[in-house]
Short mmCIF file of C-alpha atoms (C1' of nucleotides) in Angstrom, two decimals:
data_model
loop_
_atom_site.label_atom_id
_atom_site.label_comp_id
_atom_site.label_asym_id
_atom_site.label_seq_id
_atom_site.Cartn_x
_atom_site.Cartn_y
_atom_site.Cartn_z
CA MET A 279 15.54 -35.07 -18.75
CA SER A 280 13.91 -32.64 -21.46
CA ASP A 281 11.03 -34.42 -20.74
CA LEU A 282 11.28 -32.46 -17.12
CA ASN A 283 12.74 -29.02 -18.18
CA GLU A 284 9.38 -29.05 -20.72
CA GLN A 285 7.67 -28.67 -17.69
CA ASP A 286 9.46 -25.90 -15.99
CA PHE A 287 8.39 -23.30 -16.81
CA TYR A 288 10.26 -20.95 -14.61
CA ALA A 289 13.13 -22.26 -16.63
CA LYS A 290 11.40 -21.98 -19.79
CA ALA A 291 10.30 -18.22 -18.81
CA GLY A 292 14.28 -17.45 -18.12
CA VAL A 293 13.23 -16.83 -14.45
CA GLU A 294 14.01 -18.37 -11.28
CA ARG A 295 12.00 -19.12 -8.27
CA ILE A 296 12.50 -16.56 -5.16
CA GLY A 297 12.30 -20.02 -3.24
CA LYS A 298 13.28 -19.08 -0.03
CA ASP A 299 14.50 -16.41 -0.07
CA ARG A 300 12.89 -13.68 1.57
CA ARG A 301 13.56 -10.55 2.11
CA SER A 302 15.82 -9.19 6.16
CA HIS A 303 14.84 -5.42 4.57
CA PHE A 304 12.67 -2.55 2.85
CA ALA A 305 15.54 -0.56 0.61
CA SER A 306 13.90 2.85 3.31
CA GLU A 307 15.79 0.84 5.58
CA VAL A 308 19.39 0.48 4.76
CA THR A 309 20.64 3.00 6.24
CA PRO A 310 24.73 3.44 7.68
CA LYS A 311 24.22 2.60 10.25
CA ILE A 312 23.80 -1.53 8.97
CA ALA A 313 26.23 -1.22 7.55
CA GLY A 314 28.83 -4.75 6.88
CA LYS A 315 25.29 -6.27 7.38
CA GLN A 316 24.00 -8.58 4.97
CA VAL A 317 20.49 -8.20 3.76
CA THR A 318 18.03 -9.86 0.80
CA LEU A 319 16.06 -7.14 -0.83
CA ILE A 320 13.58 -8.37 -2.73
CA GLY A 321 11.47 -5.26 -5.45
CA TRP A 322 11.76 -4.00 -9.02
CA VAL A 323 14.61 -2.46 -11.16
CA HIS A 324 13.95 1.26 -11.12
CA THR A 325 16.69 2.50 -13.01
CA LEU A 326 20.10 0.61 -14.02
CA ARG A 327 22.76 2.65 -14.67
CA ASP A 328 25.44 1.15 -16.33
CA LYS A 329 28.67 2.73 -17.33
CA GLY A 330 30.63 -1.12 -18.25
CA ARG A 331 32.28 -2.26 -15.81
CA ILE A 332 30.63 -0.44 -12.86
CA LYS A 333 26.56 -0.89 -12.50
CA PHE A 334 25.06 1.14 -11.07
CA LEU A 335 21.37 -0.71 -9.89
CA ILE A 336 18.50 1.16 -8.51
CA LEU A 337 16.43 -1.44 -6.26
CA ARG A 338 12.57 0.01 -5.90
CA ASP A 339 10.11 -1.64 -2.89
CA GLU A 340 7.34 -1.26 -1.34
CA ARG A 341 8.52 1.69 1.14
CA GLY A 342 10.97 3.21 -1.14
CA MET A 343 15.20 2.52 -2.98
CA VAL A 344 18.63 2.10 -2.38
CA GLN A 345 21.59 1.40 -4.43
CA VAL A 346 23.37 -1.58 -5.08
CA THR A 347 26.08 -1.31 -6.89
CA ILE A 348 27.78 -3.26 -9.32
CA PRO A 349 31.32 -3.05 -10.03
CA GLN A 350 33.60 -5.29 -11.81
CA GLY A 351 36.15 -8.18 -10.24
CA LYS A 352 34.50 -7.01 -6.65
CA VAL A 353 31.49 -9.64 -7.84
CA PRO A 354 30.83 -12.79 -8.69
CA THR A 355 31.23 -12.89 -12.75
CA ASP A 356 28.02 -13.98 -12.90
CA VAL A 357 26.29 -11.21 -10.26
CA PHE A 358 28.12 -9.01 -13.23
CA GLU A 359 26.29 -10.71 -16.34
CA VAL A 360 23.05 -10.72 -14.39
CA SER A 361 23.16 -7.04 -14.28
CA GLY A 362 23.97 -6.44 -17.49
CA GLN A 363 20.79 -8.11 -18.64
CA LEU A 364 17.83 -6.52 -16.18
CA LYS A 365 15.64 -4.69 -17.62
CA PRO A 366 13.27 -1.29 -15.66
CA GLU A 367 11.03 -3.07 -13.79
CA SER A 368 12.63 -6.85 -13.74
CA VAL A 369 12.28 -8.46 -10.08
CA VAL A 370 14.77 -9.59 -8.34
CA VAL A 371 16.52 -11.27 -4.93
CA VAL A 372 19.50 -9.11 -4.06
CA HIS A 373 21.67 -10.63 -1.28
CA GLY A 374 24.45 -8.70 -0.26
CA THR A 375 26.50 -6.63 1.40
CA VAL A 376 25.70 -3.17 3.25
CA VAL A 377 28.26 -0.53 3.27
CA ALA A 378 28.81 3.42 3.97
CA ALA A 379 29.10 4.95 0.42
CA ASP A 380 29.71 8.60 0.68
CA GLN A 381 29.41 8.58 -3.29
CA VAL A 382 26.17 8.29 -2.85
CA GLU A 383 23.79 11.04 -1.16
CA ARG A 384 21.93 8.32 1.21
CA GLY A 385 25.00 7.57 1.83
CA VAL A 386 25.17 3.82 1.23
CA GLU A 387 25.05 1.20 -1.33
CA VAL A 388 24.55 -2.66 -1.03
CA ILE A 389 27.23 -4.39 -2.73
CA PRO A 390 26.07 -7.95 -4.58
CA SER A 391 27.24 -11.14 -3.71
CA LYS A 392 23.99 -12.48 -6.04
CA ILE A 393 20.87 -11.77 -7.43
CA ARG A 394 18.59 -13.27 -9.11
CA LEU A 395 16.47 -12.63 -11.51
CA ILE A 396 12.44 -13.73 -9.89
CA ASN A 397 10.55 -12.15 -13.12
CA THR A 398 11.03 -10.55 -16.41
CA ALA A 399 9.95 -7.29 -17.66
CA GLU A 400 8.89 -6.15 -20.87
CA ARG A 401 9.36 -2.69 -22.65
CA LEU A 402 6.64 -0.17 -20.29
CA PRO A 403 3.70 1.56 -22.02
CA ILE A 404 5.25 4.42 -20.04
CA ASP A 405 7.60 5.41 -17.93
CA ILE A 406 7.45 5.24 -14.22
CA VAL A 407 11.10 7.73 -13.46
CA GLU A 408 8.88 10.47 -12.80
CA GLY A 409 9.91 14.00 -14.35
CA LYS A 410 10.80 12.40 -17.33
CA VAL A 411 8.03 13.32 -19.74
CA ASP A 412 3.91 14.34 -18.70
CA ILE A 413 2.12 12.07 -19.57
CA ASP A 414 -1.35 12.47 -19.79
CA LEU A 415 -4.26 11.98 -16.91
CA GLU A 416 -6.51 9.55 -19.58
CA THR A 417 -2.89 7.29 -20.68
CA ARG A 418 -2.12 6.76 -16.81
CA LEU A 419 -5.50 5.77 -15.71
CA ASN A 420 -4.60 2.88 -18.18
CA HIS A 421 -2.02 2.28 -17.34
CA ARG A 422 -3.32 2.68 -13.67
CA VAL A 423 -1.24 -0.32 -12.50
CA LEU A 424 2.44 0.53 -13.94
CA ASP A 425 0.85 4.55 -12.66
CA LEU A 426 0.59 3.85 -9.14
CA ARG A 427 4.36 2.16 -8.91
CA LYS A 428 5.41 5.48 -8.91
CA PRO A 429 6.07 6.02 -5.17
CA LYS A 430 4.40 9.28 -5.62
CA VAL A 431 0.95 8.11 -6.90
CA ASN A 432 1.25 4.83 -4.51
CA ALA A 433 1.61 7.77 -1.44
CA ILE A 434 -1.80 8.55 -2.20
CA PHE A 435 -3.20 6.40 -1.62
CA ARG A 436 -1.62 5.43 1.98
CA VAL A 437 -2.20 8.63 2.87
CA GLN A 438 -5.97 8.16 1.90
CA HIS A 439 -5.75 4.70 3.67
CA CYS A 440 -4.32 6.23 6.87
CA LEU A 441 -7.40 9.29 6.92
CA VAL A 442 -10.36 5.91 6.59
CA LYS A 443 -7.99 3.85 9.44
CA HIS A 444 -7.83 6.26 11.93
CA ALA A 445 -11.19 8.56 11.44
CA ARG A 446 -12.63 4.64 11.92
CA GLU A 447 -10.40 3.88 14.36
CA TYR A 448 -11.55 6.99 16.33
CA LEU A 449 -16.02 6.14 15.87
CA GLU A 450 -14.89 2.24 16.85
CA LYS A 451 -13.76 4.73 20.48
CA ASN A 452 -17.37 5.98 20.55
CA ASP A 453 -19.28 3.18 20.01
CA PHE A 454 -19.64 3.49 16.72
CA VAL A 455 -20.81 -0.12 15.37
CA GLU A 456 -19.64 -1.42 11.38
CA ILE A 457 -22.36 -2.07 9.58
CA HIS A 458 -22.64 -3.59 5.84
CA THR A 459 -25.57 -2.77 4.09
CA PRO A 460 -26.58 -3.62 0.77
CA LYS A 461 -25.47 -2.35 -2.22
CA ILE A 462 -28.10 -3.55 -4.62
CA VAL A 463 -31.29 -2.32 -4.00
CA ALA A 464 -35.28 -1.24 -5.02
CA ALA A 465 -35.54 1.98 -4.78
CA ALA A 466 -33.86 5.49 -4.85
CA THR A 467 -32.65 6.91 -1.18
CA GLU A 468 -32.72 10.66 -2.69
CA GLY A 469 -34.31 11.07 -6.58
CA GLY A 470 -32.84 14.00 -7.65
CA ALA A 471 -28.60 11.34 -8.42
CA ASN A 472 -29.79 8.69 -10.83
CA LEU A 473 -29.15 4.89 -10.81
CA PHE A 474 -27.49 2.24 -12.06
CA GLU A 475 -30.60 -0.01 -12.33
CA VAL A 476 -29.40 -4.10 -12.91
CA ASN A 477 -31.16 -7.13 -13.28
CA TYR A 478 -31.76 -8.57 -10.09
CA PHE A 479 -32.91 -12.14 -11.45
CA ASP A 480 -36.53 -11.43 -13.25
CA ARG A 481 -37.17 -7.56 -11.59
CA LYS A 482 -35.18 -4.47 -11.76
CA ALA A 483 -33.19 -3.07 -9.30
CA TYR A 484 -30.72 -0.07 -8.73
CA LEU A 485 -27.19 0.00 -7.42
CA ALA A 486 -27.57 2.50 -3.71
CA GLN A 487 -26.96 5.35 -4.34
CA SER A 488 -26.13 6.12 -0.05
CA PRO A 489 -27.06 3.78 2.41
CA GLN A 490 -29.17 6.17 4.07
CA PHE A 491 -31.67 4.90 4.52
CA TYR A 492 -30.28 1.30 6.27
CA LYS A 493 -28.34 3.42 8.15
CA GLN A 494 -30.66 5.37 9.83
CA LEU A 495 -32.58 2.07 10.47
CA MET A 496 -30.54 0.50 12.13
CA LEU A 497 -30.46 2.88 14.98
CA LEU A 498 -34.45 1.84 15.19
CA ALA A 499 -33.19 -1.94 15.33
CA GLY A 500 -31.27 0.16 18.38
CA PHE A 501 -27.75 0.27 17.41
CA GLY A 502 -27.45 3.53 18.98
CA ARG A 503 -23.99 4.38 16.79
CA VAL A 504 -23.26 2.25 13.78
CA PHE A 505 -20.41 3.46 10.95
CA GLU A 506 -20.19 2.03 7.43
CA ILE A 507 -17.76 2.94 4.58
CA ALA A 508 -18.41 1.27 1.29
CA PRO A 509 -18.79 2.32 -2.89
CA VAL A 510 -21.44 3.55 -3.74
CA PHE A 511 -23.31 4.48 -7.57
CA ARG A 512 -24.44 7.85 -9.39
CA ALA A 513 -25.96 7.04 -12.90
CA GLU A 514 -24.95 11.08 -13.94
CA LYS A 515 -23.11 11.74 -16.39
CA HIS A 516 -21.48 14.70 -15.39
CA ASN A 517 -17.57 14.69 -15.92
CA THR A 518 -15.95 17.61 -14.25
CA ARG A 519 -12.65 17.20 -11.73
CA ARG A 520 -14.76 16.05 -8.49
CA HIS A 521 -17.48 13.06 -9.55
CA VAL A 522 -17.73 9.54 -9.70
CA ASN A 523 -20.16 7.48 -10.61
CA GLU A 524 -18.95 5.95 -8.11
CA TYR A 525 -16.70 6.72 -4.98
CA THR A 526 -16.28 5.61 -1.56
CA SER A 527 -18.48 6.77 0.99
CA PHE A 528 -17.58 7.04 4.58
CA ASP A 529 -21.15 7.40 6.53
CA PHE A 530 -21.79 8.35 10.29
CA GLU A 531 -25.16 7.51 12.14
CA MET A 532 -25.79 8.51 15.54
CA ALA A 533 -29.31 7.54 18.29
CA TRP A 534 -29.43 9.48 20.74
CA ILE A 535 -28.81 13.51 20.05
CA GLY A 536 -30.08 16.59 20.58
CA GLY A 537 -29.75 18.18 17.06
CA VAL A 538 -27.79 19.02 14.55
CA GLU A 539 -24.47 20.33 16.36
CA ASP A 540 -23.58 16.31 18.07
CA VAL A 541 -23.75 15.68 14.56
CA MET A 542 -21.04 18.14 13.93
CA SER A 543 -18.42 17.78 17.27
CA MET A 544 -18.78 14.77 16.82
CA GLU A 545 -17.72 14.60 12.59
CA GLU A 546 -14.84 17.69 13.73
CA LYS A 547 -13.24 15.31 16.43
CA MET A 548 -12.65 12.20 14.32
CA LEU A 549 -11.27 15.07 11.36
CA HIS A 550 -8.66 16.30 13.41
CA HIS A 551 -8.21 12.45 15.18
CA SER A 552 -7.41 11.58 11.69
CA PHE A 553 -5.96 14.27 10.65
CA GLU A 554 -3.35 14.36 14.06
CA LYS A 555 -1.99 10.85 13.59
CA THR A 556 -2.42 10.13 9.27
CA THR A 557 0.73 14.08 9.55
CA LYS A 558 2.89 10.81 12.15
CA GLU A 559 1.79 7.78 10.78
CA ALA A 560 2.66 8.47 6.91
CA ALA A 561 5.57 11.57 8.19
CA ALA A 562 7.20 10.24 4.47
CA GLU A 563 4.59 9.85 2.12
CA LEU A 564 3.31 13.64 2.87
CA GLU A 565 6.91 14.71 2.05
CA LEU A 566 7.08 12.96 -0.93
CA LEU A 567 3.63 15.00 -1.97
CA GLY A 568 5.32 17.08 -0.22
CA ILE A 569 2.22 18.68 1.56
CA ASP A 570 2.35 20.41 4.62
CA LEU A 571 -1.30 18.78 6.44
CA LYS A 572 -2.10 21.72 8.82
CA VAL A 573 -4.40 19.71 10.68
CA PRO A 574 -7.65 21.68 11.68
CA GLU A 575 -8.47 23.46 15.52
CA VAL A 576 -11.38 22.17 17.49
CA PRO A 577 -14.34 23.40 17.09
CA PHE A 578 -14.35 23.91 13.19
CA LYS A 579 -16.01 27.34 12.05
CA ARG A 580 -20.26 27.21 11.64
CA VAL A 581 -21.39 29.26 9.39
CA LYS A 582 -24.98 29.62 7.63
CA TYR A 583 -26.03 28.92 4.80
CA LYS A 584 -28.08 32.70 4.90
CA GLU A 585 -24.60 34.55 5.49
CA ALA A 586 -22.77 32.24 2.62
CA ILE A 587 -25.24 33.87 0.23
CA ASP A 588 -24.58 37.06 2.25
CA ILE A 589 -20.33 36.68 1.48
CA VAL A 590 -21.07 34.49 -2.46
CA ASN A 591 -23.16 37.90 -2.62
CA GLU A 592 -20.55 40.35 -1.47
CA ALA A 593 -17.73 38.68 -3.60
CA GLY A 594 -20.40 39.85 -6.82
CA LYS A 595 -22.62 36.88 -7.38
CA GLN A 596 -26.36 37.15 -7.34
CA LEU A 597 -28.74 34.52 -4.87
CA SER A 598 -30.62 33.73 -3.11
CA TYR A 599 -31.70 32.17 -0.29
CA THR A 600 -33.25 29.28 -1.88
CA ASP A 601 -30.46 28.67 -4.70
CA ASP A 602 -27.77 26.36 -4.20
CA LEU A 603 -24.10 26.97 -3.80
CA ASP A 604 -22.78 25.61 -7.06
CA PRO A 605 -18.89 25.16 -7.73
CA ASP A 606 -17.71 29.15 -8.39
CA CYS A 607 -19.97 30.06 -4.86
CA GLU A 608 -18.04 27.31 -3.33
CA HIS A 609 -14.81 28.42 -4.88
CA ILE A 610 -15.28 31.82 -3.39
CA LEU A 611 -16.01 30.81 -0.23
CA GLY A 612 -12.73 28.39 -0.41
CA GLU A 613 -10.91 32.17 -1.13
CA VAL A 614 -12.62 34.31 1.17
CA PHE A 615 -12.90 31.70 5.01
CA PRO A 616 -9.58 31.77 5.21
CA ARG A 617 -9.26 35.64 4.53
CA LYS A 618 -12.79 35.87 7.37
CA TYR A 619 -11.51 33.12 9.89
CA GLY A 620 -8.44 31.88 9.24
CA THR A 621 -9.32 28.37 8.49
CA ASP A 622 -10.35 26.31 5.56
CA MET A 623 -12.21 24.03 7.54
CA VAL A 624 -15.58 25.74 7.99
CA PHE A 625 -19.66 23.58 8.42
CA VAL A 626 -21.97 25.46 6.43
CA THR A 627 -25.67 24.76 7.82
CA HIS A 628 -29.29 25.52 7.93
CA TYR A 629 -30.11 24.21 4.59
CA PRO A 630 -33.49 25.30 3.41
CA LEU A 631 -35.42 23.10 2.89
CA GLU A 632 -36.03 22.90 -1.21
CA LEU A 633 -32.65 22.04 -0.72
CA ARG A 634 -32.23 18.20 1.18
CA PRO A 635 -33.76 15.51 1.33
CA ALA A 636 -36.95 14.49 3.01
CA TYR A 637 -35.73 13.18 5.55
CA THR A 638 -34.11 15.77 6.84
CA MET A 639 -35.16 17.49 10.28
CA PRO A 640 -37.18 21.54 9.60
CA SER A 641 -35.13 24.11 12.10
CA LEU A 642 -37.35 25.19 15.08
CA THR A 643 -34.61 27.72 15.27
CA ASP A 644 -35.00 28.80 10.98
CA GLU A 645 -37.21 28.69 9.70
CA GLY A 646 -37.83 27.26 5.66
CA MET A 647 -34.41 25.69 6.58
CA THR A 648 -33.03 22.61 7.57
CA GLU A 649 -30.88 21.58 10.53
CA SER A 650 -28.65 19.44 9.08
CA PHE A 651 -24.93 21.61 6.91
CA ASP A 652 -22.46 21.02 4.98
CA LEU A 653 -18.83 20.66 5.63
CA LEU A 654 -16.29 22.56 2.56
CA TYR A 655 -12.15 21.26 3.52
CA LYS A 656 -10.33 24.18 0.79
CA GLY A 657 -13.21 25.43 -0.96
CA MET A 658 -14.91 21.70 -1.68
CA GLU A 659 -17.69 19.82 -0.30
CA ILE A 660 -17.17 16.86 2.04
CA THR A 661 -19.46 16.39 3.64
CA THR A 662 -22.99 16.42 3.68
CA GLY A 663 -24.92 15.44 7.06
CA SER A 664 -28.04 16.46 9.26
CA GLN A 665 -30.20 15.78 12.02
CA ARG A 666 -32.84 13.10 10.27
CA ILE A 667 -36.76 12.84 11.13
CA HIS A 668 -37.31 10.45 13.77
CA LEU A 669 -41.01 11.64 13.99
CA HIS A 670 -43.35 9.05 11.66
CA ASN A 671 -45.34 11.56 10.40
CA LEU A 672 -43.64 13.97 10.07
CA LEU A 673 -41.49 11.91 8.37
CA VAL A 674 -43.96 11.14 5.69
CA GLU A 675 -45.76 15.41 5.14
CA ARG A 676 -41.92 15.78 3.75
CA PHE A 677 -42.43 12.84 1.56
CA LYS A 678 -44.79 14.43 0.37
CA ALA A 679 -44.42 17.76 0.57
CA LYS A 680 -41.47 16.84 -1.96
CA GLY A 681 -43.22 13.96 -4.57
CA PHE A 682 -43.12 11.04 -3.81
CA ASN A 683 -45.57 8.70 -2.55
CA PRO A 684 -44.32 7.73 1.28
CA ASP A 685 -46.31 4.01 0.37
CA ASN A 686 -43.43 3.73 -2.28
CA PHE A 687 -40.42 3.87 0.03
CA SER A 688 -42.41 1.87 3.77
CA PHE A 689 -40.29 -0.71 4.04
CA TYR A 690 -38.27 2.87 5.54
CA ILE A 691 -41.18 4.62 6.71
CA ASP A 692 -43.02 1.54 8.61
CA PRO A 693 -40.33 0.81 11.00
CA PHE A 694 -40.48 5.44 12.29
CA ARG A 695 -44.24 4.18 13.69
CA TYR A 696 -42.31 2.03 16.68
CA GLY A 697 -40.50 4.53 18.70
CA ALA A 698 -37.06 5.98 16.45
CA PRO A 699 -34.91 7.29 18.28
CA PRO A 700 -33.70 11.30 17.24
CA HIS A 701 -30.49 10.92 15.47
CA GLY A 702 -28.34 12.00 12.25
CA GLY A 703 -25.36 11.81 10.01
CA LEU A 704 -23.17 12.62 7.69
CA GLY A 705 -21.84 11.04 4.69
CA LEU A 706 -17.81 12.37 3.82
CA GLY A 707 -16.33 11.31 0.36
CA VAL A 708 -13.42 9.69 0.67
CA GLU A 709 -11.86 10.22 -2.03
CA ARG A 710 -13.10 14.15 -2.25
CA LEU A 711 -11.35 14.08 1.78
CA THR A 712 -8.12 13.03 0.66
CA MET A 713 -7.93 14.50 -2.47
CA GLN A 714 -8.07 17.85 -1.17
CA VAL A 715 -5.88 17.37 1.51
CA LEU A 716 -2.83 16.27 -1.02
CA GLY A 717 -4.18 19.76 -3.52
CA ILE A 718 -4.95 17.13 -6.02
CA ASP A 719 -6.65 18.81 -8.73
CA ASN A 720 -9.41 15.44 -9.99
CA ILE A 721 -10.70 13.10 -7.52
CA ARG A 722 -9.44 10.30 -10.62
CA GLU A 723 -6.11 10.56 -9.01
CA ALA A 724 -7.34 10.04 -5.81
CA THR A 725 -9.71 7.19 -6.89
CA LEU A 726 -7.48 4.05 -6.75
CA LEU A 727 -9.32 2.34 -10.07
CA PRO A 728 -11.62 5.63 -10.77
CA ARG A 729 -15.42 4.38 -13.15
CA ASP A 730 -16.29 7.58 -14.61
CA ARG A 731 -18.71 7.79 -17.44
CA ASP A 732 -16.65 5.83 -19.53
CA ARG A 733 -14.33 4.16 -17.52
CA LEU A 734 -14.64 0.71 -16.34
CA THR A 735 -11.51 -0.57 -16.75
CA PRO A 736 -9.04 -0.90 -15.64
"C1'" G B 257 -29.20 16.41 -21.08
"C1'" C B 258 -26.11 20.38 -22.41
"C1'" C B 259 -22.09 23.28 -24.25
"C1'" C B 260 -16.73 23.53 -25.35
"C1'" C B 261 -12.30 20.99 -27.07
"C1'" U B 262 -9.28 16.90 -28.73
"C1'" G B 263 -6.80 13.21 -32.81
"C1'" U B 264 1.21 12.95 -35.29
"C1'" A B 265 6.52 6.49 -32.58
"C1'" G B 266 5.70 2.94 -26.25
"C1'" U B 267 5.07 8.26 -23.64
"C1'" G B 268 5.27 13.42 -24.66
"C1'" U B 269 5.35 17.46 -28.41
"C1'" A B 270 6.85 20.00 -32.44
"C1'" G B 271 4.76 21.09 -37.53
"C1'" U B 272 -1.83 22.37 -39.04
"C1'" C B 273 -4.25 29.00 -39.51
"C1'" C B 274 -0.46 30.97 -44.45
"C1'" G B 275 -0.94 23.41 -48.64
"C1'" G B 276 4.60 23.15 -51.05
"C1'" U B 277 13.06 20.26 -48.35
"C1'" C B 278 7.66 17.01 -43.68
"C1'" U B 279 12.45 12.22 -47.05
"C1'" A B 280 7.72 14.34 -40.68
"C1'" G B 281 11.49 17.82 -35.88
"C1'" C B 282 12.04 17.64 -30.31
"C1'" A B 283 12.60 14.78 -25.15
"C1'" U B 284 11.69 10.65 -23.15
"C1'" A B 285 11.32 5.39 -23.32
"C1'" G B 286 13.74 0.75 -26.34
"C1'" G B 287 17.74 -2.13 -28.80
"C1'" C B 288 23.30 -1.90 -30.18
"C1'" G B 289 28.31 -0.18 -29.08
"C1'" A B 290 31.40 3.12 -25.65
"C1'" C B 291 32.63 4.58 -20.58
"C1'" U B 292 35.14 2.09 -13.38
"C1'" G B 293 31.43 5.71 -9.12
"C1'" U B 294 26.29 6.77 -11.38
"C1'" C B 295 22.35 9.47 -8.73
"C1'" A B 296 16.22 12.66 -14.57
"C1'" C B 297 24.47 9.37 -15.56
"C1'" U B 298 27.00 11.01 -19.63
"C1'" C B 299 27.55 9.68 -25.66
"C1'" G B 300 28.19 8.21 -30.70
"C1'" U B 301 24.36 5.04 -33.39
"C1'" C B 302 20.16 2.68 -34.70
"C1'" U B 303 14.48 1.09 -34.74
"C1'" A B 304 9.26 3.88 -33.70
"C1'" A B 305 4.22 7.92 -36.27
"C1'" C B 306 0.68 11.71 -38.82
"C1'" C B 307 -6.92 8.21 -36.17
"C1'" C B 308 -9.92 5.81 -41.03
"C1'" G B 309 -13.27 6.53 -45.65
"C1'" G B 310 -14.24 9.65 -49.24
"C1'" G B 311 -14.22 14.86 -51.69
"C1'" U B 312 -10.20 19.69 -53.45
"C1'" U B 313 -5.80 20.22 -55.27
"C1'" C B 314 -0.46 19.75 -59.77
"C1'" A B 315 0.40 18.63 -54.58
"C1'" A B 316 -2.28 17.01 -48.39
"C1'" A B 317 -0.37 15.40 -41.47
"C1'" U B 318 -2.30 20.75 -43.57
"C1'" C B 319 -8.18 23.00 -46.39
"C1'" C B 320 -13.32 20.77 -46.26
"C1'" C B 321 -17.78 15.78 -45.70
"C1'" G B 322 -18.07 11.99 -42.70
"C1'" G B 323 -17.37 8.84 -39.44
"C1'" C B 324 -14.87 6.68 -34.80
"C1'" G B 325 -11.61 8.07 -30.27
"C1'" G B 326 -10.21 11.67 -26.70
"C1'" G B 327 -10.26 14.91 -23.67
"C1'" G B 328 -12.38 19.17 -20.80
"C1'" G B 329 -17.12 22.06 -18.29
"C1'" C B 330 -21.85 22.59 -16.71
"C1'" G B 331 -26.01 21.05 -14.48
"C1'" C B 332 -26.37 17.08 -10.28
"C1'" C B 333 -23.30 15.78 -6.28
"C1'" A B 334 -19.39 12.95 -2.30
#
RNA sequence: GCCCCUGUAGUGUAGUCCGGUCUAGCAUAGGCGACUGUCACUCGUCUAACCCGGGUUCAAAUCCCGGCGGGGGCGCCA
């Protein structure tokens, strides 16, 4: 017998197995309407307010919290004793009866008939109950798993999920095919941004900074419309609230377009759909985060790059038409656009040739400019897109003009010799979209497990 | 690549300028005790910290030097 006990690692840990117990209700589903019902709750001990002969256990699960009230004499003796042993973040199964209770803010509580300890928790490195002590973001990220248990932090990523889910849904309804392109690549797509080098057996390879070439090639391969939601890598030693070194890029690319306008039109409808669905499906999370999400009206405002420069110059900057809009400019535009156009979602179009990658279609209507756009949301660039060059000779010419040797990109350029469809597309930063939707200051907060200049764990 | 700031209990801070009751304060977390309606429970009590090394000085958390660590911004970009 003693040998058996030695091997029972559950008993050794002082805990029980869940066994056949399964959750009957989420905490949020315990309402006065189901008073009298027997429920099985599974979750964490959020707090235990131990008043001596009555204890109040706040049980938290994936969807919320509910109070479990444990009055001595009215619950079995062992239930009362076990409850006294519980620590914050202990994992428990609670069997009990739902009781309407005026004393509780939610008007309902659970009186337990049984409480089973499923796992123990040591002293926490960070407080999970919010509102007691402000914790540095750095410390929170070091303990990200615990940090994410906070309902508000968790809600950020449920909103993010919702935004992505419905953007994807819109594209699927519009004949886009989801593709998965290689993240280990041989060469840069755009120059500029630095690449992470990796050992590819005995050769040098790089982590993809963008799926750009591949998603275009898939249109040449006959897919018509494609999208990909995947990580991209930027080896820039930037350290700002808007940058991380690995982020999720939401890319789409569509063939048979008449111009860049078709791409913008697709994006605004996609975002409109996504925002609208998110306000409904993530209503609880948005409320928890105190966000009143405004669904931007379609069509979004369009402003030419030159006009944007004029606007920031009116605000005191001194930029020429070939200067890039820096974060300060985006901030200015973020303030001016709502006043001037009544919206915080604005396409800035027709960027100068020198500011855009080699594959961007030059403009016939605006000399020296491109058929391109950025989407600025609340003063931050969340999308970059354009009509792409589908004419082989022009593509070669543009690569040369940018100082690249087209021969190094033959895998990308050569297919354009054989009937490439006119096309365009965009890349949208998922974390940036999330942070702007939720009014988050630092992109790391909108990134599940951020990779920045020196963070590689967790 | 460039620039700025900063290291005090598990966490967040006060103290650092102007060295001396700092035997390092407070909050929160944690231990123990009390409490039958709490809801950031309350009350009592205890535990727990000056990044490392060197220097100046009668005296260093405080000033100086070096090391290590951390945070933020710019360029670039989503």
